[in-house]
């Protein structure tokens, strides 16, 4: 059983997927705290509905990144979380937070990194005309959308895809993959080699 | 039926895959000429064995890119090829050749472009620790490993993969995908939209 903190900024559909996986017994974890960078994020409602404590950055903390990260750190350490899960968190994770949770902050990105980093991974891939894109789950690092890759899943771009239909398929893969990867972590099967490559151990049988 | 010219520099395993597809009736094409940038490329032997005329750049032409491309152009136009297929051709295709065959030069790359361009696509992806890589077939453009993407196929990097085992799997996907894409072109189903995105038309039924 691992204790998670979830960082989000928006609707929190990945949070919901994680909550569902816990409820359905697919993920041996508990969510101790949900932190939103915005007080009006719908993800906060999802958390409250699931009985999870929440913290939202105020306007004052939001505009001061160091104060914000200090607050987040403090709140997360109070509840003793093991891992931080970024679920549509539209802010940089800065070094105080990275140092407090070394190789314990996990992010999901809607493209096959290192291709199409940034805030518009799906639209950028679609506009570039790639025929395969996907989803990446990785450890967060100082540089946005880099850091050791834990898992990736490929998604074919179909001839009749619109940006919207592609987005939908990518999000549905995210909602599958994220809880699966967190369960690998909960099972202690994920490690980072010295060369930065992530190893997944076989399941004990 | 389309007439192909093939450009290569090395062993020519993709040339072999294309020859095999033609012989087996999976690709309605003929190879009119194989051009090698090196006189000792094993691909030349494969061509000769299949009865395909060959031209190799001499040392004098090789070191002068413009003279080399002029020679290649001339030889290809003599035999009236419709499309140029790059099959392990370790040279830039320069603008005289691009202008002589606009959107008619096709390249294959052993990674999911735009990720891992360059001469070491497989090794770079492997070292980066990605969990998905693949193969890209694209139209050549002035900039190496860019140009409209025609097809891509994803390949999972396995926990027990070595660089060698991954290379093997990628090459075997190349050998499948390249003839398939050339057949799409032979069937007239490939077009480039104004925004640079490649469309594949459904097969007429």
Coordinates of C-alpha atoms in Angstrom, one line a residue:
Chain A
X1 CA 0.0 0.0 0.0
X2 CA 1.5 3.3 -1.0
X3 CA 0.3 6.8 0.0
X4 CA -0.3 9.2 -2.8
X5 CA -0.6 12.9 -3.1
X6 CA -2.2 14.1 -6.3
X7 CA -1.4 17.5 -8.0
X8 CA -3.9 18.9 -10.5
X9 CA -5.1 22.0 -12.1
X10 CA -8.3 21.0 -14.0
X11 CA -11.0 18.5 -14.4
X12 CA -9.1 15.7 -12.7
X13 CA -10.2 12.9 -15.0
X14 CA -6.9 11.1 -14.2
X15 CA -7.6 11.6 -10.5
X16 CA -10.9 9.9 -11.1
X17 CA -9.3 7.0 -12.9
X18 CA -6.9 6.5 -9.9
X19 CA -9.8 6.8 -7.4
X20 CA -11.8 4.2 -9.4
X21 CA -8.8 1.8 -9.6
X22 CA -8.4 2.0 -5.8
X23 CA -12.1 1.4 -5.2
X24 CA -12.1 -1.5 -7.6
X25 CA -9.0 -3.1 -6.0
X26 CA -6.7 -2.7 -9.0
X27 CA -4.4 -0.3 -7.2
X28 CA -3.1 -0.8 -3.7
X29 CA -2.8 2.8 -2.7
X30 CA -4.5 5.5 -0.8
X31 CA -4.8 9.2 -1.8
X32 CA -4.0 11.3 1.2
X33 CA -4.3 14.7 -0.3
X34 CA -5.3 16.4 -3.5
X35 CA -3.6 19.7 -4.2
X36 CA -5.0 22.0 -6.9
X37 CA -3.1 24.9 -8.4
X38 CA -6.5 26.6 -8.9
X39 CA -9.3 27.0 -6.4
X40 CA -12.0 26.3 -9.0
X41 CA -10.6 23.1 -10.5
X42 CA -13.3 20.5 -10.9
X43 CA -10.8 17.9 -9.7
X44 CA -11.4 19.3 -6.2
X45 CA -15.0 18.3 -6.3
X46 CA -14.1 14.8 -7.4
X47 CA -11.7 14.5 -4.5
X48 CA -14.3 15.8 -2.0
X49 CA -16.9 13.4 -3.3
X50 CA -14.4 10.6 -2.6
X51 CA -13.7 11.8 0.9
X52 CA -10.1 13.0 0.1
X53 CA -8.7 16.1 1.8
X54 CA -7.9 18.9 -0.6
X55 CA -5.7 22.0 -0.6
X56 CA -6.0 24.7 -3.3
X57 CA -3.4 27.4 -3.9
X58 CA -4.8 30.9 -3.3
X59 CA -4.1 33.7 -5.7
X60 CA -1.4 35.0 -3.4
X61 CA 0.5 31.7 -3.2
X62 CA -0.1 30.9 -6.9
X63 CA 1.8 33.9 -8.2
X64 CA 4.8 33.2 -6.0
X65 CA 6.1 29.8 -7.1
X66 CA 8.5 29.4 -4.2
X67 CA 5.8 30.1 -1.6
X68 CA 3.5 27.8 -3.5
X69 CA 5.9 24.9 -3.6
X70 CA 6.8 25.4 0.1
X71 CA 3.1 25.2 1.0
X72 CA 2.6 22.1 -1.1
X73 CA 5.6 20.4 0.4
X74 CA 4.5 21.2 3.9
X75 CA 0.9 19.9 3.3
X76 CA 2.2 16.7 1.7
X77 CA 4.7 16.0 4.3
X78 CA 2.1 16.5 7.0
X79 CA 0.2 13.5 5.6
X80 CA 3.3 11.5 4.9
X81 CA 2.8 10.7 1.2
X82 CA 5.2 8.4 -0.5
X83 CA 4.6 9.5 -4.1
X84 CA 3.3 12.6 -5.8
X85 CA 1.1 12.0 -8.9
X86 CA 0.7 14.9 -11.4
X87 CA -2.7 14.6 -12.9
X88 CA -3.1 17.6 -15.3
X89 CA -1.0 19.9 -13.1
X90 CA -0.2 22.8 -15.3
X91 CA 2.7 24.1 -13.4
X92 CA 6.4 23.3 -13.2
X93 CA 7.5 21.1 -10.3
X94 CA 10.4 23.0 -8.9
X95 CA 13.5 21.8 -7.2
X96 CA 12.3 22.1 -3.5
X97 CA 9.5 19.7 -4.3
X98 CA 11.8 17.5 -6.4
X99 CA 14.3 17.4 -3.6
X100 CA 11.6 16.6 -1.0
X101 CA 10.4 13.7 -3.2
X102 CA 13.4 12.5 -5.2
X103 CA 12.3 10.1 -8.0
X104 CA 8.9 10.1 -6.4
X105 CA 7.0 12.5 -8.5
X106 CA 5.2 10.9 -11.4
X107 CA 3.8 12.7 -14.5
X108 CA 1.7 11.6 -17.4
X109 CA 2.0 13.2 -20.9
X110 CA -0.3 12.7 -23.8
X111 CA 2.4 11.9 -26.4
X112 CA 5.3 9.6 -26.9
X113 CA 8.1 11.6 -25.2
X114 CA 10.6 12.9 -26.2
X115 CA 8.3 13.7 -29.1
X116 CA 5.8 16.5 -28.6
X117 CA 6.6 17.8 -25.1
X118 CA 4.8 20.9 -23.7
X119 CA 1.2 21.8 -23.0
X120 CA -0.2 20.8 -26.4
X121 CA 1.2 17.4 -27.0
X122 CA -1.9 16.0 -28.7
X123 CA -2.6 19.0 -30.9
X124 CA 1.1 19.3 -31.9
X125 CA 1.3 15.6 -32.8
X126 CA -2.0 15.9 -34.8
X127 CA -0.8 18.9 -36.7
X128 CA 2.5 17.3 -37.4
X129 CA 0.7 14.5 -39.2
X130 CA 2.3 11.6 -37.3
X131 CA 0.6 8.3 -37.7
X132 CA 1.5 7.0 -34.3
X133 CA 1.4 9.0 -31.0
X134 CA 0.7 7.8 -27.5
X135 CA 0.9 8.3 -23.8
X136 CA 4.0 8.5 -21.5
X137 CA 4.2 8.0 -17.8
X138 CA 7.5 9.3 -16.4
X139 CA 9.3 10.5 -13.3
X140 CA 9.3 14.3 -13.2
X141 CA 12.6 16.2 -13.4
X142 CA 13.8 19.8 -13.4
X143 CA 13.1 20.1 -17.1
X144 CA 9.4 19.9 -18.1
X145 CA 8.4 16.6 -19.7
X146 CA 11.7 14.9 -19.4
X147 CA 12.8 12.5 -16.7
X148 CA 13.0 8.7 -16.7
X149 CA 10.2 7.0 -18.7
X150 CA 8.3 4.4 -16.8
X151 CA 5.8 3.3 -19.4
X152 CA 4.6 4.3 -22.8
X153 CA 1.6 3.1 -24.9
X154 CA 1.3 3.7 -28.6
X155 CA -1.9 5.0 -30.3
X156 CA -2.5 4.9 -34.0
X157 CA -3.7 8.1 -35.6
X158 CA -6.6 7.1 -37.8
X159 CA -7.4 8.5 -41.2
X160 CA -10.8 9.7 -40.0
X161 CA -9.5 11.1 -36.7
X162 CA -10.3 14.7 -35.7
X163 CA -8.3 16.3 -33.0
X164 CA -11.3 15.6 -30.7
X165 CA -11.5 11.9 -31.5
X166 CA -7.8 11.5 -31.0
X167 CA -7.9 13.4 -27.7
X168 CA -10.6 11.1 -26.5
X169 CA -8.7 8.0 -27.4
X170 CA -5.5 9.3 -25.8
X171 CA -7.3 10.3 -22.6
X172 CA -8.9 6.8 -22.4
X173 CA -5.5 5.2 -22.6
X174 CA -4.2 7.6 -19.9
X175 CA -7.0 6.5 -17.6
X176 CA -6.0 2.9 -18.1
X177 CA -2.2 3.3 -18.0
X178 CA -1.8 5.6 -15.1
X179 CA -3.4 3.3 -12.5
X180 CA -1.5 0.3 -14.0
X181 CA 1.9 2.1 -13.6
X182 CA 1.0 3.2 -10.1
X183 CA 0.3 -0.4 -9.2
X184 CA 3.7 -1.4 -10.5
X185 CA 5.2 1.2 -8.2
X186 CA 3.0 0.0 -5.3
X187 CA 4.3 -3.5 -5.9
X188 CA 7.9 -2.2 -5.7
X189 CA 8.6 -3.3 -9.2
X190 CA 9.9 0.0 -10.6
X191 CA 13.5 1.1 -10.3
X192 CA 15.8 3.5 -12.1
X193 CA 19.1 2.2 -13.3
X194 CA 22.3 4.3 -13.0
X195 CA 22.0 5.2 -16.7
X196 CA 18.6 6.7 -16.1
X197 CA 16.7 3.8 -17.8
X198 CA 13.7 2.5 -15.8
X199 CA 13.5 -1.2 -15.1
X200 CA 10.2 -3.0 -14.4
X201 CA 10.7 -6.2 -12.6
X202 CA 8.6 -9.3 -13.5
X203 CA 5.7 -9.9 -11.3
X204 CA 6.5 -12.4 -8.6
X205 CA 4.6 -15.6 -9.4
Chain B
X1 CA 2.7 -0.4 -61.8
X2 CA 5.3 2.1 -60.7
X3 CA 8.9 2.4 -61.6
X4 CA 11.3 2.7 -58.7
X5 CA 14.9 3.8 -58.3
X6 CA 16.5 2.6 -55.1
X7 CA 19.3 4.6 -53.3
X8 CA 21.5 2.7 -50.9
X9 CA 24.9 2.7 -49.2
X10 CA 25.1 -0.6 -47.4
X11 CA 23.8 -4.1 -47.1
X12 CA 20.5 -3.3 -48.8
X13 CA 18.2 -5.5 -46.7
X14 CA 15.3 -3.1 -47.4
X15 CA 16.1 -3.4 -51.1
X16 CA 15.8 -7.2 -50.7
X17 CA 12.5 -6.8 -48.9
X18 CA 11.2 -4.7 -51.8
X19 CA 12.5 -7.2 -54.4
X20 CA 10.9 -10.1 -52.5
X21 CA 7.5 -8.2 -52.4
X22 CA 7.7 -7.6 -56.1
X23 CA 8.5 -11.2 -56.9
X24 CA 5.7 -12.4 -54.6
X25 CA 3.2 -10.1 -56.1
X26 CA 2.6 -8.0 -53.0
X27 CA 4.0 -4.9 -54.7
X28 CA 3.1 -3.7 -58.2
X29 CA 6.3 -2.1 -59.1
X30 CA 9.6 -2.6 -60.9
X31 CA 13.0 -1.5 -59.8
X32 CA 14.7 0.2 -62.8
X33 CA 18.0 1.1 -61.2
X34 CA 19.8 0.8 -57.9
X35 CA 22.2 3.6 -57.1
X36 CA 24.8 3.0 -54.4
X37 CA 26.8 5.8 -52.8
X38 CA 29.6 3.2 -52.3
X39 CA 31.1 0.9 -54.9
X40 CA 31.5 -1.9 -52.3
X41 CA 27.9 -1.9 -50.9
X42 CA 26.5 -5.4 -50.6
X43 CA 23.2 -4.0 -51.9
X44 CA 24.7 -3.9 -55.3
X45 CA 25.2 -7.6 -55.3
X46 CA 21.6 -8.1 -54.3
X47 CA 20.5 -6.0 -57.2
X48 CA 22.7 -7.7 -59.7
X49 CA 21.4 -11.1 -58.5
X50 CA 17.9 -9.9 -59.2
X51 CA 18.9 -8.6 -62.6
X52 CA 18.5 -4.9 -61.7
X53 CA 20.9 -2.4 -63.3
X54 CA 23.2 -0.7 -60.9
X55 CA 25.3 2.5 -60.7
X56 CA 27.8 3.3 -58.0
X57 CA 29.3 6.6 -57.2
X58 CA 33.0 6.7 -57.7
X59 CA 35.3 8.3 -55.2
X60 CA 35.5 11.4 -57.4
X61 CA 31.8 11.9 -57.7
X62 CA 31.2 10.9 -54.1
X63 CA 33.2 13.7 -52.6
X64 CA 31.5 16.3 -54.8
X65 CA 27.8 16.3 -53.7
X66 CA 26.6 18.4 -56.5
X67 CA 28.3 16.3 -59.2
X68 CA 27.0 13.1 -57.4
X69 CA 23.4 14.3 -57.4
X70 CA 23.7 15.4 -61.0
X71 CA 24.9 12.0 -61.9
X72 CA 22.2 10.3 -60.0
X73 CA 19.5 12.5 -61.5
X74 CA 20.7 11.8 -65.0
X75 CA 20.9 8.0 -64.5
X76 CA 17.4 7.9 -62.9
X77 CA 15.8 10.1 -65.6
X78 CA 17.3 7.9 -68.3
X79 CA 15.3 5.0 -67.0
X80 CA 12.2 7.1 -66.3
X81 CA 11.7 6.2 -62.6
X82 CA 8.5 7.5 -60.9
X83 CA 9.7 7.3 -57.3
X84 CA 13.0 7.2 -55.5
X85 CA 13.3 4.9 -52.6
X86 CA 16.0 5.5 -50.0
X87 CA 17.0 2.2 -48.5
X88 CA 19.9 2.8 -46.1
X89 CA 21.2 5.7 -48.1
X90 CA 23.6 7.5 -45.8
X91 CA 23.7 10.8 -47.7
X92 CA 21.6 13.9 -47.8
X93 CA 19.3 14.1 -50.7
X94 CA 20.0 17.6 -52.0
X95 CA 17.7 20.0 -53.7
X96 CA 18.5 19.2 -57.4
X97 CA 17.3 15.6 -56.7
X98 CA 14.3 16.8 -54.6
X99 CA 13.4 19.2 -57.4
X100 CA 13.7 16.5 -60.0
X101 CA 11.4 14.2 -57.9
X102 CA 9.1 16.5 -55.9
X103 CA 7.4 14.5 -53.2
X104 CA 8.6 11.4 -55.0
X105 CA 11.5 10.5 -52.8
X106 CA 10.7 8.1 -49.9
X107 CA 12.8 7.3 -46.9
X108 CA 12.5 4.9 -44.0
X109 CA 13.8 5.7 -40.5
X110 CA 14.2 3.3 -37.6
X111 CA 12.4 5.4 -35.0
X112 CA 9.1 7.2 -34.6
X113 CA 9.9 10.6 -36.1
X114 CA 10.1 13.4 -35.0
X115 CA 11.7 11.5 -32.1
X116 CA 15.3 10.2 -32.6
X117 CA 16.3 11.5 -36.1
X118 CA 19.8 11.1 -37.3
X119 CA 22.0 8.2 -38.1
X120 CA 21.6 6.4 -34.8
X121 CA 17.8 6.3 -34.3
X122 CA 17.7 2.9 -32.7
X123 CA 20.6 3.3 -30.4
X124 CA 19.5 6.8 -29.4
X125 CA 16.0 5.6 -28.5
X126 CA 17.4 2.6 -26.6
X127 CA 19.8 4.8 -24.6
X128 CA 17.0 7.2 -23.8
X129 CA 15.1 4.4 -22.2
X130 CA 11.9 4.9 -24.2
X131 CA 9.4 2.1 -23.8
X132 CA 8.0 2.5 -27.3
X133 CA 9.9 3.2 -30.5
X134 CA 9.2 2.2 -34.1
X135 CA 9.6 2.8 -37.8
X136 CA 8.7 5.8 -39.9
X137 CA 8.2 6.0 -43.7
X138 CA 8.2 9.5 -45.0
X139 CA 8.7 11.7 -48.0
X140 CA 12.2 13.1 -48.0
X141 CA 12.7 16.9 -47.7
X142 CA 15.6 19.3 -47.5
X143 CA 16.0 18.6 -43.9
X144 CA 17.3 15.2 -42.9
X145 CA 14.6 12.9 -41.4
X146 CA 11.8 15.4 -41.8
X147 CA 9.1 15.6 -44.5
X148 CA 5.5 14.4 -44.6
X149 CA 5.0 11.1 -42.7
X150 CA 3.3 8.4 -44.7
X151 CA 3.2 5.6 -42.2
X152 CA 4.5 4.7 -38.8
X153 CA 4.5 1.5 -36.8
X154 CA 5.1 1.3 -33.1
X155 CA 7.4 -1.3 -31.5
X156 CA 7.5 -2.0 -27.8
X157 CA 10.9 -2.0 -26.1
X158 CA 11.0 -5.1 -23.9
X159 CA 12.6 -5.4 -20.5
X160 CA 15.0 -8.0 -21.8
X161 CA 15.9 -6.2 -25.0
X162 CA 19.5 -5.6 -25.9
X163 CA 20.3 -3.0 -28.5
X164 CA 20.8 -6.0 -30.9
X165 CA 17.5 -7.6 -30.2
X166 CA 15.7 -4.3 -30.6
X167 CA 17.5 -3.6 -33.9
X168 CA 16.5 -7.0 -35.2
X169 CA 12.8 -6.4 -34.4
X170 CA 12.9 -2.9 -35.9
X171 CA 14.5 -4.1 -39.1
X172 CA 12.0 -6.8 -39.5
X173 CA 9.2 -4.3 -39.1
X174 CA 11.0 -2.1 -41.7
X175 CA 11.0 -5.0 -44.1
X176 CA 7.3 -5.5 -43.7
X177 CA 6.3 -1.8 -43.7
X178 CA 8.3 -0.5 -46.6
X179 CA 6.8 -2.7 -49.3
X180 CA 3.3 -2.1 -47.9
X181 CA 3.7 1.6 -48.1
X182 CA 5.2 1.4 -51.6
X183 CA 2.1 -0.6 -52.6
X184 CA -0.2 2.1 -51.2
X185 CA 1.7 4.5 -53.5
X186 CA 1.5 2.1 -56.4
X187 CA -2.2 2.0 -55.9
X188 CA -2.4 5.8 -56.0
X189 CA -3.8 6.0 -52.5
X190 CA -1.2 8.4 -51.0
X191 CA -1.5 12.1 -51.2
X192 CA -0.2 15.1 -49.3
X193 CA -2.7 17.7 -48.1
X194 CA -1.9 21.4 -48.2
X195 CA -1.1 21.4 -44.5
X196 CA 1.6 18.7 -45.1
X197 CA -0.4 15.9 -43.6
X198 CA -0.4 12.7 -45.6
X199 CA -3.7 11.1 -46.5
X200 CA -4.1 7.4 -47.2
X201 CA -7.3 6.7 -49.2
X202 CA -9.3 3.6 -48.4
X203 CA -8.8 0.7 -50.7
X204 CA -11.4 0.6 -53.5
X205 CA -13.7 -2.4 -52.8

